[in-house]
Short mmCIF file of C-alpha atoms and ligand atoms in Angstrom, two decimals:
data_model
loop_
_atom_site.label_atom_id
_atom_site.label_comp_id
_atom_site.label_asym_id
_atom_site.label_seq_id
_atom_site.Cartn_x
_atom_site.Cartn_y
_atom_site.Cartn_z
CA MET A 1 -6.47 20.11 -13.14
CA ILE A 2 -7.17 16.90 -10.75
CA LEU A 3 -7.66 17.27 -6.86
CA SER A 4 -8.09 14.15 -5.49
CA ILE A 5 -8.48 12.59 -2.06
CA GLU A 6 -7.34 9.73 0.55
CA SER A 7 -8.99 8.51 3.19
CA SER A 8 -9.38 4.60 2.87
CA CYS A 9 -7.59 4.31 6.15
CA ASP A 10 -5.55 6.13 8.30
CA ASP A 11 -4.53 8.71 6.14
CA SER A 12 -6.16 12.04 4.98
CA ALA A 13 -5.34 13.22 1.91
CA ILE A 14 -5.81 15.63 -0.64
CA ALA A 15 -3.18 16.64 -3.76
CA ILE A 16 -4.26 19.20 -7.17
CA THR A 17 -2.30 16.88 -10.50
CA GLU A 18 -1.72 18.86 -13.52
CA ILE A 19 -3.63 16.94 -17.16
CA ALA A 20 -1.09 18.25 -18.93
CA THR A 21 1.97 16.87 -17.61
CA ASN A 22 1.24 14.99 -14.77
CA ARG A 23 2.62 17.60 -12.36
CA LEU A 24 2.35 17.21 -8.46
CA LEU A 25 1.70 20.61 -7.95
CA PHE A 26 0.76 20.16 -4.27
CA HIS A 27 0.39 17.20 -1.69
CA LYS A 28 -0.70 17.32 1.36
CA LYS A 29 -0.81 14.22 3.44
CA ILE A 30 -1.43 14.52 7.98
CA SER A 31 -1.24 10.49 9.06
CA GLN A 32 -3.32 9.93 12.20
CA GLU A 33 -0.69 7.25 13.23
CA LEU A 34 0.47 8.36 16.50
CA ASP A 35 -3.59 8.56 17.46
CA HIS A 36 -4.01 5.04 16.71
CA SER A 37 -0.89 4.51 18.29
CA VAL A 38 -1.19 3.52 21.45
CA TYR A 39 -4.08 0.87 20.29
CA GLY A 40 -1.60 -1.08 18.42
CA GLY A 41 -4.24 -0.40 14.96
CA VAL A 42 -5.71 1.49 13.42
CA VAL A 43 -9.75 1.72 14.75
CA PRO A 44 -11.68 3.28 11.85
CA GLU A 45 -14.46 5.35 14.35
CA LEU A 46 -11.98 7.22 15.66
CA ALA A 47 -9.82 7.38 11.71
CA ALA A 48 -12.98 8.18 10.52
CA ARG A 49 -13.17 11.16 13.73
CA LEU A 50 -10.56 12.64 12.16
CA HIS A 51 -10.85 12.21 8.29
CA ALA A 52 -13.51 14.63 9.37
CA GLU A 53 -10.93 17.20 10.86
CA ALA A 54 -8.21 17.08 8.78
CA LEU A 55 -9.62 16.61 5.62
CA PRO A 56 -11.78 20.37 5.58
CA ARG A 57 -8.04 21.82 7.14
CA ILE A 58 -6.28 20.78 4.06
CA LEU A 59 -8.54 21.85 1.70
CA GLU A 60 -8.75 25.35 2.63
CA GLN A 61 -5.12 25.34 0.96
CA VAL A 62 -6.11 23.94 -1.85
CA LYS A 63 -8.76 26.85 -2.71
CA PRO A 64 -6.72 28.51 -5.38
CA TYR A 65 -6.83 26.11 -7.48
CA PHE A 66 -10.67 25.63 -7.58
CA LYS A 67 -11.12 27.51 -10.98
CA ASP A 68 -8.79 25.35 -12.60
CA ILE A 69 -9.85 22.41 -11.22
CA LYS A 70 -11.18 20.49 -14.00
CA ALA A 71 -12.34 16.71 -12.11
CA VAL A 72 -12.75 15.44 -8.24
CA ALA A 73 -11.15 12.11 -7.78
CA VAL A 74 -11.50 9.79 -4.74
CA THR A 75 -10.46 6.58 -3.53
CA ALA A 76 -13.61 5.13 -3.39
CA THR A 77 -12.94 0.76 -2.70
CA PRO A 78 -11.81 -0.72 -0.65
CA GLY A 79 -11.12 0.50 2.39
CA LEU A 80 -13.15 1.15 5.94
CA ALA A 81 -16.36 1.80 5.16
CA VAL A 82 -16.50 5.00 7.83
CA THR A 83 -13.21 6.49 6.20
CA LEU A 84 -14.27 6.20 3.09
CA VAL A 85 -17.18 7.82 3.68
CA GLU A 86 -15.28 10.45 3.66
CA GLY A 87 -13.79 10.95 1.52
CA VAL A 88 -16.24 10.74 -1.01
CA THR A 89 -18.85 12.22 1.36
CA MET A 90 -15.95 15.60 0.06
CA ALA A 91 -16.04 14.95 -2.94
CA LYS A 92 -18.96 14.57 -4.16
CA ALA A 93 -19.85 18.79 -2.23
CA ILE A 94 -16.72 19.49 -4.03
CA ALA A 95 -18.14 18.14 -7.78
CA VAL A 96 -21.64 19.67 -6.68
CA ALA A 97 -19.97 23.44 -6.06
CA LEU A 98 -17.41 23.20 -8.90
CA GLN A 99 -19.77 21.50 -11.14
CA ILE A 100 -17.25 19.34 -11.77
CA PRO A 101 -17.64 15.41 -13.00
CA ILE A 102 -16.24 12.74 -10.08
CA ILE A 103 -13.56 9.99 -10.56
CA GLY A 104 -14.19 6.53 -8.35
CA VAL A 105 -10.83 5.23 -7.82
CA ASN A 106 -10.02 2.10 -6.70
CA HIS A 107 -6.78 2.35 -4.20
CA LEU A 108 -5.00 -0.63 -4.85
CA VAL A 109 -4.81 1.51 -8.63
CA GLY A 110 -3.64 4.10 -6.56
CA HIS A 111 -0.28 1.96 -4.78
CA ILE A 112 -0.04 0.94 -8.86
CA TYR A 113 0.30 4.27 -9.95
CA SER A 114 2.28 5.52 -7.53
CA LEU A 115 4.86 4.40 -9.48
CA PHE A 116 4.45 6.72 -11.93
CA ILE A 117 3.61 10.10 -10.09
CA GLU A 118 4.91 12.42 -12.58
CA LYS A 119 5.57 10.19 -14.85
CA GLU A 120 4.21 8.42 -17.83
CA THR A 121 3.01 5.07 -16.97
CA SER A 122 5.40 1.79 -18.54
CA PHE A 123 3.22 -1.10 -19.16
CA PRO A 124 3.30 -4.42 -19.01
CA MET A 125 4.11 -4.81 -16.13
CA THR A 126 4.11 -7.59 -12.70
CA VAL A 127 3.23 -5.37 -10.18
CA LEU A 128 3.47 -6.78 -6.06
CA LEU A 129 0.64 -5.00 -4.05
CA VAL A 130 2.24 -5.00 0.13
CA SER A 131 0.61 -3.68 2.10
CA GLY A 132 -1.13 -3.54 5.79
CA GLY A 133 -4.75 -4.12 3.98
CA HIS A 134 -3.23 -6.76 1.12
CA THR A 135 -0.58 -8.89 -0.93
CA GLN A 136 -1.41 -9.03 -4.10
CA VAL A 137 0.27 -10.37 -6.98
CA MET A 138 -1.42 -8.60 -10.71
CA GLU A 139 -0.48 -8.53 -13.83
CA VAL A 140 -1.37 -5.04 -14.98
CA LYS A 141 -1.59 -4.34 -18.93
CA SER A 142 -3.57 -0.64 -19.11
CA LEU A 143 -5.33 0.96 -16.45
CA SER A 144 -8.64 -1.02 -17.03
CA GLU A 145 -6.87 -4.42 -17.69
CA ILE A 146 -5.60 -5.63 -14.42
CA LYS A 147 -5.30 -9.50 -13.76
CA THR A 148 -4.96 -10.31 -9.33
CA VAL A 149 -2.22 -13.61 -9.72
CA ALA A 150 -1.99 -14.39 -6.64
CA LYS A 151 -3.55 -13.05 -2.55
CA SER A 152 -3.06 -13.74 0.71
CA MET A 153 -5.60 -15.93 1.92
CA ASP A 154 -5.92 -14.45 5.50
CA ASP A 155 -3.51 -11.90 6.79
CA SER A 156 -0.89 -9.52 4.37
CA PHE A 157 2.69 -8.79 5.20
CA GLY A 158 2.35 -5.63 6.44
CA GLU A 159 -0.44 -6.61 8.97
CA SER A 160 1.44 -9.38 10.28
CA PHE A 161 5.01 -6.89 10.48
CA ASP A 162 1.99 -5.00 12.97
CA LYS A 163 0.45 -7.71 14.59
CA VAL A 164 4.05 -9.12 15.69
CA ALA A 165 5.07 -5.25 17.23
CA LYS A 166 1.43 -4.73 18.94
CA MET A 167 3.03 -8.38 20.35
CA MET A 168 5.92 -7.30 21.59
CA GLY A 169 4.39 -4.27 23.35
CA PHE A 170 5.01 -1.71 20.52
CA GLY A 171 3.64 0.74 18.37
CA TYR A 172 1.45 1.26 15.17
CA PRO A 173 2.03 1.01 12.30
CA GLY A 174 4.43 -1.47 13.02
CA GLY A 175 6.50 -2.13 9.69
CA PRO A 176 9.30 -0.28 10.35
CA LEU A 177 9.62 -0.89 13.86
CA ILE A 178 10.16 -4.54 13.32
CA GLN A 179 12.66 -3.44 10.73
CA GLU A 180 14.85 -1.48 12.39
CA LEU A 181 14.76 -4.26 15.65
CA ALA A 182 15.48 -6.77 12.47
CA LYS A 183 18.72 -4.97 12.01
CA GLU A 184 20.59 -5.70 14.76
CA GLY A 185 19.17 -9.51 15.15
CA ASP A 186 20.58 -13.06 13.52
CA ARG A 187 17.99 -13.75 10.99
CA LEU A 188 18.63 -17.66 11.21
CA LYS A 189 17.71 -17.82 15.08
CA TYR A 190 14.10 -18.97 15.20
CA ASN A 191 13.53 -21.49 12.51
CA PHE A 192 9.93 -20.42 11.45
CA THR A 193 8.54 -22.65 8.72
CA VAL A 194 7.68 -20.66 6.24
CA PRO A 195 4.16 -20.72 5.42
CA LEU A 196 2.76 -23.06 2.02
CA HIS A 197 6.00 -23.73 1.59
CA GLN A 198 4.73 -27.06 0.38
CA SER A 199 1.99 -26.65 -1.39
CA PRO A 200 1.77 -25.70 -5.02
CA LEU A 201 -0.24 -22.72 -5.30
CA ILE A 202 1.43 -18.82 -5.77
CA ALA A 203 -1.41 -17.48 -2.84
CA PHE A 204 0.28 -16.22 0.05
CA SER A 205 -0.86 -16.71 4.47
CA TYR A 206 0.68 -15.39 7.78
CA SER A 207 -1.88 -16.27 10.18
CA GLY A 208 0.68 -19.69 10.34
CA LEU A 209 3.30 -17.57 10.77
CA LYS A 210 1.97 -15.03 13.65
CA ASN A 211 0.84 -17.58 15.69
CA ALA A 212 4.72 -19.40 15.47
CA VAL A 213 6.52 -16.10 16.32
CA ARG A 214 3.90 -15.73 19.02
CA LEU A 215 4.67 -18.36 20.49
CA ALA A 216 8.61 -17.44 20.54
CA VAL A 217 7.47 -13.76 21.77
CA LEU A 218 5.60 -15.67 24.90
CA ASP A 219 8.80 -17.50 24.98
CA ALA A 220 11.25 -14.61 25.17
CA ASN A 221 9.71 -12.90 27.73
CA GLY A 222 10.49 -9.21 27.09
CA ASP A 223 14.21 -10.28 26.54
CA GLU A 224 15.55 -7.92 24.72
CA THR A 225 18.64 -9.54 22.02
CA ARG A 226 15.06 -12.57 21.56
CA TYR A 227 13.00 -9.66 20.34
CA LYS A 228 15.77 -8.70 18.07
CA ASP A 229 16.67 -12.17 16.64
CA ILE A 230 12.16 -13.43 16.30
CA ALA A 231 12.25 -9.52 15.18
CA ALA A 232 15.12 -11.10 12.40
CA SER A 233 13.67 -14.10 12.08
CA PHE A 234 10.18 -13.14 11.18
CA GLU A 235 11.07 -10.45 9.28
CA HIS A 236 12.93 -12.74 6.88
CA ILE A 237 10.62 -16.18 6.79
CA ALA A 238 8.12 -13.22 6.15
CA THR A 239 10.10 -12.00 2.89
CA LYS A 240 11.42 -15.80 2.50
CA HIS A 241 7.55 -16.90 1.77
CA LEU A 242 6.54 -13.56 -1.05
CA THR A 243 10.52 -14.62 -2.24
CA MET A 244 8.87 -18.42 -2.86
CA LYS A 245 6.15 -17.97 -4.39
CA LEU A 246 7.06 -15.25 -6.96
CA LYS A 247 9.58 -17.82 -8.17
CA LYS A 248 7.25 -20.83 -8.72
CA TYR A 249 5.21 -17.73 -10.45
CA PHE A 250 8.45 -16.71 -13.05
CA LYS A 251 9.34 -20.76 -13.72
CA SER A 252 5.92 -19.76 -16.18
CA VAL A 253 5.67 -16.72 -16.81
CA LYS A 254 8.85 -14.18 -16.76
CA PRO A 255 8.07 -10.33 -16.76
CA GLN A 256 10.22 -8.04 -17.99
CA ASN A 257 8.99 -4.72 -16.15
CA PHE A 258 8.21 -5.74 -12.05
CA ALA A 259 6.94 -3.49 -9.29
CA ILE A 260 7.01 -3.18 -5.40
CA VAL A 261 4.18 -1.37 -4.02
CA GLY A 262 2.13 -0.85 -0.84
CA GLY A 263 3.77 0.69 2.30
CA ALA A 264 5.44 -2.67 2.58
CA SER A 265 7.46 -1.82 -0.10
CA ALA A 266 9.37 0.19 1.90
CA ASN A 267 10.69 -2.76 3.42
CA LEU A 268 14.23 -2.49 2.75
CA TYR A 269 15.34 -6.60 3.32
CA LEU A 270 12.12 -7.79 1.30
CA ARG A 271 13.96 -4.98 -2.24
CA SER A 272 17.14 -6.48 -1.91
CA GLN A 273 15.85 -9.80 -1.38
CA ILE A 274 13.44 -8.68 -3.98
CA GLU A 275 16.30 -7.09 -6.20
CA GLU A 276 18.55 -11.03 -5.79
CA LEU A 277 15.99 -12.42 -7.05
CA LEU A 278 15.06 -10.76 -10.78
CA LYS A 279 18.07 -11.00 -11.51
CA PRO A 280 18.65 -14.18 -13.04
CA TYR A 281 15.57 -12.78 -15.77
CA LYS A 282 16.77 -9.86 -16.08
CA ALA A 283 13.69 -7.71 -15.22
CA LYS A 284 13.88 -4.61 -14.88
CA LEU A 285 12.47 -3.62 -10.85
CA TYR A 286 10.18 0.00 -10.55
CA LEU A 287 10.23 1.26 -6.81
CA SER A 288 7.28 3.86 -5.71
CA GLU A 289 9.78 7.11 -4.19
CA LEU A 290 9.47 6.38 -0.57
CA LYS A 291 7.28 9.06 0.31
CA TYR A 292 5.03 7.85 -1.66
CA CYS A 293 4.12 4.24 -0.74
CA SER A 294 2.12 4.41 1.76
CA ASP A 295 -1.04 5.77 1.05
CA ASN A 296 -0.93 9.05 -0.37
CA ALA A 297 -3.66 11.56 -2.47
CA ALA A 298 -0.80 12.22 -5.00
CA MET A 299 -1.84 8.20 -6.65
CA ILE A 300 -5.45 8.89 -6.38
CA GLY A 301 -4.63 12.06 -8.18
CA ARG A 302 -2.66 9.92 -11.17
CA VAL A 303 -4.68 7.38 -11.87
CA GLY A 304 -7.27 10.40 -11.65
CA VAL A 305 -5.33 12.08 -14.78
CA ASP A 306 -5.25 8.38 -16.63
CA MET A 307 -9.47 8.32 -16.02
CA TYR A 308 -10.38 11.78 -16.96
CA LYS A 309 -8.16 10.78 -20.09
CA ALA A 310 -10.48 7.98 -20.91
CA LYS A 311 -13.17 8.84 -20.49
CA ILE A 312 -14.45 6.85 -16.91
CA PHE A 313 -16.28 9.32 -14.84
CA SER A 314 -19.27 7.63 -12.01
CA SER A 315 -21.83 9.77 -11.61
CA LEU A 316 -22.89 11.36 -8.40
CA GLU A 317 -26.13 8.82 -7.93
CA SER A 318 -24.24 5.54 -7.69
CA LEU A 319 -20.92 6.70 -6.95
CA ASP A 320 -21.03 4.80 -3.49
CA ILE A 321 -17.69 3.49 -1.26
CA SER A 322 -16.79 -0.37 -1.51
CA PRO A 323 -14.79 -2.01 1.72
CA LYS A 324 -13.84 -5.18 -0.80
CA SER A 325 -11.49 -4.73 -3.98
CA ASN A 326 -12.96 -5.78 -7.29
CA ILE A 327 -9.64 -6.51 -8.03
O1 KG4 B 401 0.07 1.15 2.45
P1 KG4 B 401 -0.80 1.42 3.45
O2 KG4 B 401 0.08 2.47 3.63
O3 KG4 B 401 -1.73 0.76 4.28
C1 KG4 B 401 -2.58 -0.13 3.02
O4 KG4 B 401 -2.94 0.68 2.29
O5 KG4 B 401 -2.60 -0.73 4.21
O6 KG4 B 401 0.62 0.34 4.15
C2 KG4 B 401 1.04 0.73 5.29
C3 KG4 B 401 1.36 -0.85 6.19
C4 KG4 B 401 1.69 -1.42 7.51
O7 KG4 B 401 0.91 -2.22 7.49
C5 KG4 B 401 2.43 -0.83 7.84
O8 KG4 B 401 2.94 -1.98 8.93
C6 KG4 B 401 3.45 -1.24 6.56
O9 KG4 B 401 2.61 -0.63 5.28
N1 KG4 B 401 4.72 -0.94 6.31
C7 KG4 B 401 5.79 -2.15 6.47
C8 KG4 B 401 7.43 -0.94 6.08
N2 KG4 B 401 6.96 0.42 6.83
C9 KG4 B 401 5.29 0.42 6.00
N3 KG4 B 401 5.59 -3.16 6.55
C10 KG4 B 401 7.57 -3.81 6.92
N4 KG4 B 401 8.39 -2.70 6.88
C11 KG4 B 401 8.53 -1.52 6.75
N5 KG4 B 401 9.40 -1.27 6.46
ZN1 ZN B 402 -2.65 1.94 0.66
#
């Protein structure tokens, strides 16, 4: 069995995954969303302190599995430095105490593997990762052959939802709140410009759209109907930006397997628009189960299983955290 730990942002999670079958034997996540909600975003030091409280509480529950644990897998990159340290320090202590190897996992690979929890992998695949920290397209051939072909030049898709919600005075995370608000709004009411629509680049950018929304929110001055229209128009344009760039990408590459992963892949409008986009290409769309879209330790454990089988271990001395991903 693999014991896995996730603490890259505001979710403290631990999982136990069976190596031979990929079965998830235990998974528990304590989310800090409510704690950060009043600040409209994640406060790193507060997050670190809450991990320090939550992780040992979850670990207590997995003690009965200790005798069967073959390795400990932990998110080591990317994420908030102060919160990654909490998980990695715990993982190192477990590795020493149980005399087992340690596996440093890239959180982005974790999101890719959220597709394969309790399943076999199905590569090659093109994966769109949309989370709070990342918006990028990756061509994945295997665990260790991952090529990023497009990424955001500034904010991420999920982060832009968080910021729009904050502008309107709502809590965190903004994605689900804006999605709800958008359902009752008119998507075509505000004619926001699609980011980079004239650029040949296959890349993403959300800072310009965010600023346009900021002006609209100021102008709406708390009017509920206008907020709904802004939310709907923003969601529409934020999504159109993704689909327009993907269409460009599909002109040269026609993937048979396409996936959307990450916290924001829970967005229903995004899912429906990508489904439409894929139809002419007859590509198969893969999605994670809703409960595994956002950060969790089950996906880290699933990567851990494949890294264990490939004998990719870290040494206790060299395993370090890195806030930036090399993928
Ligand atoms: O993957 P995740 O849990 O954390 C990171 O690795 O960043 O993603 C969290 C992000 C937040 O920005 C949140 O607002 C966004 O995912 N999100 C959504 C939705 N649900 C969560 N964004 C848009 N629509 C949603 N339904
Ligand atoms: Zn994540």
